[in-house]
Short mmCIF file of C-alpha atoms and ligand atoms in Angstrom, two decimals:
data_model
loop_
_atom_site.label_atom_id
_atom_site.label_comp_id
_atom_site.label_asym_id
_atom_site.label_seq_id
_atom_site.Cartn_x
_atom_site.Cartn_y
_atom_site.Cartn_z
CA MET A 78 147.61 135.02 71.02
CA GLY A 79 148.20 131.38 70.48
CA ARG A 80 147.71 129.69 67.13
CA VAL A 81 144.50 128.08 68.25
CA ALA A 82 143.04 131.37 69.29
CA VAL A 83 143.99 133.00 65.98
CA GLY A 84 142.49 130.08 64.09
CA LEU A 85 139.28 130.41 66.09
CA ALA A 86 139.10 134.15 65.54
CA VAL A 87 139.56 133.68 61.78
CA THR A 88 136.86 130.99 61.67
CA VAL A 89 134.43 133.20 63.58
CA ALA A 90 135.21 136.15 61.31
CA VAL A 91 134.69 134.02 58.19
CA ALA A 92 131.44 132.64 59.56
CA ALA A 93 130.24 136.15 60.44
CA CYS A 94 131.08 137.32 56.93
CA ALA A 95 129.23 134.38 55.45
CA VAL A 96 126.16 135.08 57.58
CA ALA A 97 126.33 138.76 56.67
CA ALA A 98 126.65 137.84 53.01
CA VAL A 99 123.60 135.61 53.22
CA VAL A 100 121.60 138.29 55.02
CA VAL A 101 122.65 140.97 52.56
CA GLY A 102 122.01 138.61 49.66
CA ARG A 103 118.52 137.87 50.97
CA ARG A 104 117.85 141.55 51.45
CA VAL A 105 118.98 142.36 47.94
CA LYS A 106 116.83 139.54 46.57
CA SER A 107 113.85 140.60 48.62
CA ARG A 108 114.34 144.22 47.55
CA ARG A 109 114.50 143.10 43.94
CA LYS A 110 111.28 141.14 44.42
CA TRP A 111 109.65 144.09 46.13
CA ARG A 112 110.64 146.24 43.18
CA LYS A 113 108.66 143.80 41.04
CA VAL A 114 105.58 144.40 43.20
CA VAL A 115 106.02 148.13 42.77
CA ASN A 116 106.38 147.63 39.03
CA VAL A 117 103.15 145.62 38.88
CA LEU A 118 101.43 148.47 40.70
CA ARG A 119 102.96 151.09 38.40
CA GLU A 120 101.87 149.12 35.34
CA LEU A 121 98.35 148.85 36.77
CA GLU A 122 98.21 152.58 37.40
CA GLU A 123 99.29 153.32 33.86
CA GLY A 124 96.86 150.79 32.40
CA CYS A 125 93.93 152.17 34.38
CA ASP A 126 94.75 155.81 33.84
CA THR A 127 91.73 157.97 33.04
CA PRO A 128 92.88 161.54 32.47
CA VAL A 129 90.08 163.92 31.59
CA GLY A 130 91.05 163.85 27.89
CA ARG A 131 90.45 160.12 27.76
CA LEU A 132 87.18 160.45 29.68
CA LYS A 133 85.97 162.98 27.13
CA GLN A 134 86.73 160.47 24.38
CA VAL A 135 84.60 157.94 26.26
CA VAL A 136 81.83 160.55 26.55
CA ASP A 137 81.87 161.10 22.80
CA ALA A 138 82.00 157.39 22.06
CA MET A 139 79.01 156.79 24.35
CA ALA A 140 76.96 159.49 22.61
CA VAL A 141 77.93 158.19 19.16
CA GLU A 142 77.05 154.60 20.10
CA MET A 143 73.71 155.75 21.47
CA HIS A 144 72.91 157.25 18.09
CA ALA A 145 74.01 154.09 16.31
CA GLY A 146 71.93 151.87 18.60
CA LEU A 147 68.85 154.04 18.01
CA ALA A 148 69.40 154.14 14.26
CA SER A 149 69.22 150.41 13.55
CA GLU A 150 68.73 147.10 15.30
CA GLY A 151 72.22 145.72 15.98
CA GLY A 152 73.80 149.03 14.91
CA SER A 153 75.81 149.20 18.10
CA LYS A 154 76.87 147.13 21.08
CA LEU A 155 74.45 149.40 22.93
CA LYS A 156 71.10 147.74 22.44
CA MET A 157 69.06 150.88 23.19
CA LEU A 158 65.97 148.82 24.01
CA LEU A 159 62.45 150.21 23.78
CA THR A 160 60.55 149.96 27.05
CA PHE A 161 57.09 151.15 25.92
CA VAL A 162 57.12 153.34 29.01
CA ASP A 163 56.03 156.65 27.53
CA ASN A 164 54.53 158.20 30.60
CA LEU A 165 56.12 158.26 33.98
CA PRO A 166 54.03 158.18 37.18
CA ASN A 167 52.90 161.61 38.30
CA GLY A 168 51.36 161.16 41.72
CA THR A 169 47.73 160.63 40.72
CA GLU A 170 48.09 156.84 41.10
CA ARG A 171 45.93 155.16 43.74
CA GLY A 172 45.72 151.77 45.34
CA THR A 173 48.00 149.01 46.57
CA TYR A 174 50.50 147.56 44.16
CA TYR A 175 53.18 144.90 44.39
CA ALA A 176 56.63 144.53 42.90
CA LEU A 177 59.09 141.69 42.63
CA HIS A 178 62.71 142.47 41.96
CA LEU A 179 65.09 139.90 40.52
CA GLY A 180 68.57 140.60 39.29
CA GLY A 181 70.82 141.86 42.05
CA THR A 182 72.41 140.12 44.99
CA ASN A 183 69.10 140.24 46.85
CA PHE A 184 65.65 139.26 45.72
CA ARG A 185 63.00 141.71 46.88
CA VAL A 186 59.24 141.71 47.34
CA LEU A 187 57.48 145.03 47.87
CA ARG A 188 54.06 146.46 48.48
CA VAL A 189 53.38 150.13 47.86
CA HIS A 190 50.31 152.09 48.95
CA LEU A 191 49.39 155.07 46.78
CA ASN A 192 46.82 157.63 47.81
CA GLY A 193 46.55 159.67 44.65
CA GLN A 194 48.82 162.42 45.93
CA ARG A 195 52.48 162.80 45.27
CA SER A 196 54.17 162.36 48.60
CA SER A 197 57.79 162.73 49.54
CA VAL A 198 57.82 159.38 51.32
CA LEU A 199 55.89 156.56 49.76
CA GLU A 200 54.34 154.14 52.19
CA HIS A 201 55.79 150.76 51.40
CA ASP A 202 56.89 147.44 52.84
CA VAL A 203 59.81 145.49 51.55
CA GLU A 204 61.33 142.09 52.19
CA ARG A 205 64.79 141.21 50.96
CA GLN A 206 66.52 137.88 50.81
CA PRO A 207 69.70 136.72 49.16
CA ILE A 208 68.94 134.84 45.99
CA PRO A 209 69.84 131.18 46.64
CA GLU A 210 72.90 130.57 44.51
CA HIS A 211 71.73 127.30 42.98
CA LEU A 212 68.70 129.08 41.51
CA MET A 213 70.95 131.26 39.35
CA THR A 214 71.76 128.25 37.22
CA SER A 215 68.63 126.16 37.78
CA THR A 216 65.61 125.66 35.52
CA SER A 217 63.17 128.46 34.78
CA GLU A 218 60.38 126.57 36.62
CA GLU A 219 62.48 126.33 39.79
CA LEU A 220 63.45 129.99 39.61
CA PHE A 221 59.94 131.27 38.96
CA ASP A 222 58.40 128.93 41.54
CA PHE A 223 60.77 130.38 44.12
CA ILE A 224 59.74 133.90 43.12
CA ALA A 225 56.02 133.06 43.20
CA SER A 226 56.36 131.33 46.60
CA SER A 227 58.12 134.36 48.07
CA LEU A 228 55.26 136.56 46.91
CA LYS A 229 52.72 134.11 48.30
CA GLU A 230 54.40 134.14 51.73
CA PHE A 231 54.62 137.93 51.65
CA ILE A 232 50.93 138.26 50.86
CA ALA A 233 50.02 135.66 53.47
CA LYS A 234 51.58 137.85 56.16
CA GLU A 235 49.11 140.63 55.32
CA GLY A 236 46.50 138.92 57.48
CA ASP A 237 46.87 136.03 59.84
CA GLY A 238 47.59 133.82 56.84
CA SER A 239 44.07 132.45 56.53
CA ASN A 240 42.36 135.50 55.09
CA ILE A 241 44.34 136.08 51.93
CA SER A 242 42.29 138.52 49.90
CA THR A 243 40.63 137.06 46.84
CA ASN A 244 40.77 140.34 44.89
CA ARG A 245 43.10 140.33 41.94
CA ARG A 246 46.32 142.10 42.72
CA GLU A 247 48.40 144.10 40.29
CA LEU A 248 52.14 143.61 40.20
CA GLY A 249 55.20 145.01 38.49
CA PHE A 250 58.16 142.75 37.85
CA THR A 251 61.58 144.38 38.01
CA PHE A 252 63.71 142.06 35.92
CA SER A 253 67.26 143.37 35.75
CA PHE A 254 68.45 141.73 32.56
CA PRO A 255 68.31 142.69 28.90
CA VAL A 256 64.79 142.15 27.59
CA LYS A 257 63.32 142.89 24.19
CA GLN A 258 59.96 144.30 25.17
CA MET A 259 56.88 143.65 23.07
CA SER A 260 54.78 145.87 25.32
CA VAL A 261 55.09 147.40 28.77
CA SER A 262 54.00 144.08 30.28
CA SER A 263 55.75 141.53 28.08
CA GLY A 264 59.19 140.89 26.68
CA ILE A 265 61.67 138.19 25.84
CA LEU A 266 64.98 137.64 27.55
CA ILE A 267 67.89 138.47 25.22
CA LYS A 268 70.67 137.04 27.40
CA TRP A 269 71.63 136.50 31.01
CA THR A 270 74.28 138.62 32.75
CA LYS A 271 75.82 138.82 36.26
CA GLY A 272 76.42 135.09 36.61
CA PHE A 273 72.83 133.98 35.98
CA SER A 274 72.37 131.27 33.38
CA VAL A 275 69.02 129.62 33.96
CA VAL A 276 68.44 127.12 31.20
CA ASN A 277 65.72 127.46 28.57
CA MET A 278 64.97 131.09 29.32
CA VAL A 279 66.64 133.07 26.56
CA GLY A 280 64.03 133.89 23.92
CA ARG A 281 61.10 133.34 26.29
CA ASP A 282 58.57 135.86 27.55
CA VAL A 283 59.65 136.60 31.09
CA ALA A 284 56.30 138.03 32.20
CA ALA A 285 54.49 134.95 30.88
CA CYS A 286 56.86 132.66 32.83
CA LEU A 287 56.09 134.59 36.00
CA GLN A 288 52.36 134.68 35.29
CA GLU A 289 52.35 130.88 34.87
CA ALA A 290 54.26 130.36 38.12
CA LEU A 291 51.82 132.65 39.98
CA ALA A 292 48.96 130.55 38.61
CA ARG A 293 50.72 127.34 39.74
CA LYS A 294 50.78 128.77 43.27
CA GLY A 295 47.10 129.69 43.04
CA LEU A 296 47.75 133.43 43.24
CA ASP A 297 45.36 135.82 41.54
CA VAL A 298 48.01 138.35 40.67
CA HIS A 299 48.35 140.08 37.33
CA VAL A 300 51.76 141.06 35.92
CA ALA A 301 50.92 144.60 34.79
CA ALA A 302 54.46 145.78 34.04
CA LEU A 303 57.76 144.13 33.18
CA VAL A 304 60.46 146.66 33.94
CA ASN A 305 64.23 146.90 33.91
CA ASP A 306 65.66 148.10 37.25
CA THR A 307 66.93 151.30 35.63
CA VAL A 308 63.41 152.08 34.41
CA GLY A 309 61.93 151.52 37.87
CA THR A 310 64.57 153.86 39.28
CA LEU A 311 63.76 156.50 36.67
CA ALA A 312 60.04 156.16 37.43
CA LEU A 313 60.55 156.82 41.14
CA GLY A 314 63.14 159.53 40.51
CA HIS A 315 60.77 161.32 38.15
CA TYR A 316 57.83 160.88 40.55
CA HIS A 317 59.77 162.77 43.22
CA ASP A 318 61.49 165.21 40.91
CA PRO A 319 60.20 165.87 37.37
CA ASP A 320 63.64 167.18 36.29
CA THR A 321 64.88 163.57 36.39
CA VAL A 322 65.90 162.59 32.86
CA ALA A 323 67.97 159.45 33.33
CA ALA A 324 68.64 156.66 35.81
CA ILE A 325 71.75 154.67 36.48
CA ILE A 326 72.33 151.44 38.37
CA ILE A 327 75.78 150.71 39.73
CA GLY A 328 75.42 147.60 41.83
CA THR A 329 76.11 143.96 41.02
CA GLY A 330 75.70 145.00 37.39
CA THR A 331 75.50 148.39 35.75
CA ASN A 332 73.13 150.00 33.29
CA ALA A 333 71.36 153.23 32.38
CA CYS A 334 68.09 154.39 30.89
CA TYR A 335 66.83 157.82 29.90
CA LEU A 336 63.93 159.66 28.36
CA GLU A 337 64.30 159.92 24.60
CA ARG A 338 62.30 161.80 21.98
CA ILE A 339 60.30 159.33 19.94
CA ASP A 340 61.49 160.82 16.63
CA ALA A 341 65.09 160.12 17.65
CA ILE A 342 64.36 156.38 17.80
CA ILE A 343 64.93 155.95 14.09
CA LYS A 344 64.92 152.15 14.13
CA CYS A 345 61.21 152.23 15.03
CA GLN A 346 59.81 154.65 12.54
CA GLY A 347 56.09 155.18 12.81
CA LEU A 348 56.13 154.56 16.55
CA LEU A 349 53.86 157.08 18.21
CA THR A 350 53.30 157.89 21.86
CA ALA A 351 51.02 160.48 23.40
CA SER A 352 53.92 162.11 25.21
CA GLY A 353 56.22 162.06 22.17
CA ARG A 354 58.84 160.38 24.35
CA MET A 355 59.85 156.94 25.50
CA VAL A 356 62.21 155.57 28.10
CA VAL A 357 65.10 153.75 26.42
CA ASN A 358 66.95 151.01 28.29
CA MET A 359 70.50 151.43 27.03
CA GLU A 360 72.02 148.24 28.43
CA TRP A 361 75.23 150.25 28.76
CA GLY A 362 76.97 147.35 30.48
CA ASN A 363 77.71 146.12 26.98
CA PHE A 364 79.17 149.44 25.80
CA TRP A 365 82.59 149.17 24.23
CA SER A 366 85.09 151.64 22.87
CA SER A 367 88.78 151.48 22.05
CA HIS A 368 89.18 154.46 24.40
CA LEU A 369 88.39 152.34 27.45
CA PRO A 370 91.55 151.72 29.49
CA ARG A 371 91.84 147.93 29.40
CA THR A 372 94.48 145.93 31.23
CA SER A 373 95.64 142.32 31.02
CA TYR A 374 93.56 141.63 34.16
CA ASP A 375 90.39 142.75 32.36
CA ILE A 376 91.27 140.59 29.38
CA ASP A 377 91.80 137.51 31.59
CA LEU A 378 88.70 138.17 33.65
CA ASP A 379 86.65 138.46 30.48
CA ALA A 380 88.12 135.34 28.89
CA GLU A 381 87.43 133.27 32.01
CA SER A 382 83.91 134.65 32.56
CA PRO A 383 80.77 132.76 31.51
CA ASN A 384 80.07 135.53 28.95
CA PRO A 385 83.33 136.41 27.16
CA ASN A 386 83.33 139.42 24.81
CA ASP A 387 80.18 140.59 26.46
CA GLN A 388 79.35 143.31 29.01
CA GLY A 389 82.79 144.90 28.69
CA PHE A 390 81.85 148.19 30.37
CA GLU A 391 80.08 146.33 33.18
CA LYS A 392 83.17 144.21 33.81
CA MET A 393 85.21 147.37 34.45
CA ILE A 394 82.63 149.10 36.62
CA SER A 395 80.22 146.94 38.55
CA GLY A 396 80.28 145.26 41.92
CA MET A 397 80.27 141.77 40.53
CA TYR A 398 83.74 142.30 39.06
CA LEU A 399 85.79 144.92 40.92
CA GLY A 400 86.81 142.59 43.73
CA ASP A 401 87.94 140.01 41.22
CA ILE A 402 90.11 142.48 39.33
CA VAL A 403 91.81 143.32 42.64
CA ARG A 404 92.28 139.60 43.40
CA ARG A 405 93.97 139.09 40.04
CA VAL A 406 96.41 141.94 40.66
CA ILE A 407 97.27 140.70 44.17
CA LEU A 408 97.78 137.17 42.83
CA ARG A 409 100.22 138.46 40.21
CA MET A 410 102.07 140.48 42.83
CA SER A 411 102.35 137.53 45.15
CA MET A 412 103.56 135.29 42.33
CA GLU A 413 106.29 137.72 41.38
CA SER A 414 107.50 138.37 44.90
CA ASP A 415 107.46 137.13 48.46
CA MET A 416 104.97 139.84 49.33
CA PHE A 417 102.94 137.40 51.45
CA GLU A 418 105.78 134.89 51.91
CA LEU A 419 103.74 132.04 50.40
CA ILE A 420 101.27 132.13 47.53
CA SER A 421 97.93 131.34 49.12
CA PRO A 422 95.94 128.87 46.97
CA LYS A 423 92.84 130.92 47.85
CA LEU A 424 94.21 133.77 45.75
CA LYS A 425 93.56 131.59 42.72
CA ILE A 426 89.83 131.20 43.36
CA PRO A 427 87.76 133.45 41.07
CA PHE A 428 85.32 135.85 42.74
CA ILE A 429 86.46 134.88 46.24
CA LEU A 430 87.06 138.54 47.07
CA ARG A 431 83.67 140.19 47.02
CA THR A 432 83.49 143.89 46.27
CA PRO A 433 82.06 144.97 49.68
CA LEU A 434 85.15 143.47 51.34
CA MET A 435 87.40 145.14 48.83
CA ALA A 436 85.64 148.44 49.65
CA ALA A 437 86.19 147.80 53.35
CA MET A 438 89.94 147.37 52.74
CA HIS A 439 90.02 150.48 50.58
CA GLU A 440 88.28 152.54 53.24
CA ASP A 441 90.26 151.20 56.20
CA ASN A 442 91.31 154.29 58.14
CA SER A 443 93.05 152.53 61.01
CA PRO A 444 96.72 153.53 61.39
CA ASP A 445 97.94 149.93 61.06
CA LEU A 446 95.43 148.97 58.36
CA ARG A 447 93.99 146.36 60.68
CA GLU A 448 90.92 145.75 58.54
CA VAL A 449 93.07 145.07 55.48
CA ALA A 450 95.05 142.45 57.42
CA ARG A 451 91.87 140.91 58.81
CA ILE A 452 90.20 140.61 55.41
CA LEU A 453 93.32 139.21 53.73
CA LYS A 454 93.44 136.60 56.47
CA GLU A 455 89.73 135.83 56.36
CA VAL A 456 89.38 135.64 52.58
CA PHE A 457 92.77 134.43 51.39
CA GLU A 458 94.06 132.81 54.58
CA ILE A 459 97.20 134.92 54.46
CA PRO A 460 98.32 135.06 58.12
CA GLU A 461 100.73 137.92 58.75
CA VAL A 462 100.69 140.67 56.16
CA PRO A 463 103.47 143.24 56.57
CA MET A 464 102.47 146.88 56.66
CA LYS A 465 104.01 147.77 53.31
CA ALA A 466 102.04 144.94 51.64
CA ARG A 467 98.83 146.19 53.28
CA LYS A 468 99.47 149.64 51.83
CA ILE A 469 99.98 148.19 48.37
CA VAL A 470 96.68 146.30 48.60
CA VAL A 471 94.86 149.54 49.50
CA LYS A 472 96.48 151.23 46.54
CA VAL A 473 95.35 148.45 44.18
CA CYS A 474 91.75 148.84 45.42
CA ASP A 475 92.05 152.57 44.87
CA VAL A 476 93.26 152.29 41.28
CA VAL A 477 90.55 149.79 40.31
CA THR A 478 87.71 151.72 41.97
CA ARG A 479 88.83 155.10 40.72
CA ARG A 480 88.84 153.86 37.14
CA ALA A 481 85.37 152.34 37.58
CA ALA A 482 83.86 155.49 39.08
CA ARG A 483 85.42 157.77 36.47
CA LEU A 484 84.21 155.60 33.60
CA ALA A 485 80.70 155.60 35.07
CA ALA A 486 80.88 159.41 35.22
CA ALA A 487 81.94 159.53 31.57
CA GLY A 488 78.98 157.29 30.71
CA ILE A 489 76.60 159.67 32.50
CA VAL A 490 78.00 162.68 30.64
CA GLY A 491 77.66 160.69 27.39
CA ILE A 492 73.91 160.46 28.01
CA LEU A 493 73.70 164.14 28.91
CA LYS A 494 75.56 164.97 25.73
CA LYS A 495 73.17 162.85 23.64
CA ILE A 496 70.14 164.69 25.02
CA GLY A 497 71.75 168.11 24.92
CA ARG A 498 72.09 168.48 28.68
CA ASP A 499 75.87 168.64 28.96
CA GLY A 500 75.94 172.37 28.46
CA SER A 501 77.46 172.12 24.99
CA GLY A 502 74.38 171.86 22.80
CA GLY A 503 74.63 168.10 22.30
CA ILE A 504 75.78 166.26 19.21
CA THR A 505 72.27 166.09 17.78
CA GLY A 506 72.82 169.64 16.58
CA GLY A 507 69.99 171.98 15.77
CA ARG A 508 70.12 173.84 19.03
CA GLY A 509 72.83 176.45 19.01
CA ARG A 510 75.00 177.27 21.98
CA SER A 511 73.13 180.55 22.51
CA ASN A 512 69.82 178.94 23.43
CA THR A 513 71.15 176.00 25.39
CA LYS A 514 71.08 177.51 28.81
CA MET A 515 71.94 174.64 31.08
CA ARG A 516 68.80 173.41 32.79
CA ARG A 517 68.62 171.66 36.13
CA THR A 518 69.19 168.02 35.28
CA VAL A 519 68.62 165.17 37.70
CA VAL A 520 70.01 161.68 37.31
CA ALA A 521 68.56 159.06 39.64
CA ILE A 522 71.01 156.47 40.85
CA GLU A 523 70.76 153.19 42.70
CA GLY A 524 73.09 150.39 43.66
CA GLY A 525 75.50 149.59 46.47
CA LEU A 526 78.64 150.83 44.76
CA TYR A 527 77.40 154.38 44.68
CA SER A 528 75.35 154.45 47.86
CA SER A 529 77.57 152.41 50.20
CA TYR A 530 81.08 153.00 48.90
CA SER A 531 81.91 156.63 49.60
CA LEU A 532 85.23 156.70 47.76
CA PHE A 533 83.45 155.42 44.66
CA SER A 534 80.86 158.21 44.79
CA GLU A 535 83.56 160.80 45.56
CA TYR A 536 85.55 159.74 42.51
CA LEU A 537 82.43 159.78 40.36
CA HIS A 538 81.60 163.35 41.38
CA GLU A 539 85.18 164.48 40.96
CA ALA A 540 85.17 163.15 37.39
CA LEU A 541 81.79 164.77 36.60
CA ASN A 542 83.27 168.11 37.67
CA GLU A 543 86.39 167.57 35.60
CA ILE A 544 84.50 166.57 32.45
CA LEU A 545 81.68 169.09 32.62
CA GLY A 546 83.52 171.90 34.36
CA GLU A 547 82.27 173.12 37.72
CA GLU A 548 79.85 175.69 36.26
CA ILE A 549 77.88 173.08 34.29
CA ALA A 550 78.30 170.30 36.84
CA LYS A 551 76.45 172.48 39.37
CA HIS A 552 73.27 171.90 37.39
CA VAL A 553 73.63 168.14 37.30
CA ILE A 554 72.23 166.50 40.41
CA ILE A 555 72.82 162.86 41.16
CA LYS A 556 70.06 161.61 43.44
CA VAL A 557 70.03 158.30 45.23
CA THR A 558 66.67 156.50 45.23
CA GLU A 559 66.63 153.74 47.78
CA ASP A 560 64.62 150.73 46.60
CA GLY A 561 63.71 152.98 43.68
CA SER A 562 63.80 150.21 41.15
CA GLY A 563 61.22 148.20 43.12
CA ILE A 564 58.99 151.08 44.24
CA GLY A 565 59.19 152.68 40.79
CA THR A 566 58.09 149.41 39.22
CA ALA A 567 55.06 149.28 41.55
CA LEU A 568 54.29 152.84 40.43
CA LEU A 569 54.52 151.75 36.81
CA ALA A 570 52.23 148.79 37.56
CA ALA A 571 49.78 151.39 38.91
CA SER A 572 50.07 153.62 35.83
CA TYR A 573 49.78 150.80 33.35
CA SER A 574 47.41 148.33 35.03
CA SER A 575 44.37 150.18 33.80
C1 BGC B 276 71.79 144.00 33.11
C2 BGC B 276 70.87 145.19 33.11
C3 BGC B 276 70.66 145.70 34.51
C4 BGC B 276 72.01 145.96 35.17
C5 BGC B 276 71.87 146.46 36.60
C6 BGC B 276 73.07 144.32 33.88
O1 BGC B 276 73.85 143.18 33.99
O2 BGC B 276 72.11 143.63 31.81
O3 BGC B 276 69.63 144.88 32.51
O4 BGC B 276 69.91 146.88 34.46
O5 BGC B 276 72.76 144.78 35.19
O6 BGC B 276 71.19 145.57 37.40
#
């Protein structure tokens, strides 16, 4: 071999080594970065961990806070609001009643026909429309005028539009925010939640605002009941099944209400009702306990929300927030690695990943996780997501949803414990183990997270079984009531309009 040839061979060998070194170096670097992604995931899993022992602590804390909230005004972060609903509809109601439902993603108008007999399917009509976003932060007049106009259009469709009945109509208003009720048909707004912040509303009588707007539109409609969505759900649940003792909403927001003995509502001594009971709106979205598994993502989400230090339980559980927790985790992963090659600026936009899309990624059963890739592209404009990154995204959704569902289950058992329906005799004492045979106990539930997200409901049931034990859990039935909050409110309007 001549000198030139040797020189060439050496140069080629050196170049090949250099290329190999660069490739290996890149691989090592990329592996190191990938390890960071895995570490972020591991940290998330640890932070969100909800072993049954921890869930039981949450159960106890919920029951204790319920007591504290019933004992004195401001005694707990749980407001335990009186609803003045002391009798739930029983099937004897007659006539046509209306309901308006404000507070979720959709605004709803309903009409329910009651024939005085309990029937398994209630004849009703419903119209849903997304609530125009600008109205969530508009003035109260604009918001209530929109609501009144929607009702007017709905009623106009009953005939050909020209023969709107002149009889006074009775209506129930499902208003899914914390309200301090003065009576079953009046109450003042305590605060807004779920991204609403209509000016000049806090402290005002919500039913009066609606009544005025109805008058402005020339409608002869009487607001007979002002009802939280949980209470409407309980009313319909109880109408269909008298063993229903509580109702839960897990949708855009989350909350619970239940039937309480009047003598247990210590903060309102002297309060009497014919039934000896009253529905209490817990406003459990604001529940807090040091036992809740809180991560840095929750802390950041809370700090950047319009209502910091508020609705802590809701921010870990409900549909308004789950997608955003996932977005925060993915953003951190992409900042610490080259998981998606470039950091998409879209990943930095709060609430851009809505929970239904997160659920769709979580439940993607395709072998190549096609849906995950599609949604990441559509929402975050991330073009080509490698398979291992897709898998990590699914895992993140799983961790966040599992924690939410398990905490909701612990909340439910907390209520059961408070009313002595958890099979242990309850913490109110008095009733010994021997005479606390577990009775059939129904909890009505509404909201997209439970009804449309099957992994969420699976995790919730799994946790109920773990906390209660299978023997007791058999007696606890979770029943979905579709449109229950609206139909139940119409039922309450029927019960209370006279
Ligand atoms: C509200 C509750 C409501 C729940 C479910 C929460 O944000 O504070 O009043 O019941 O959402 O809609």
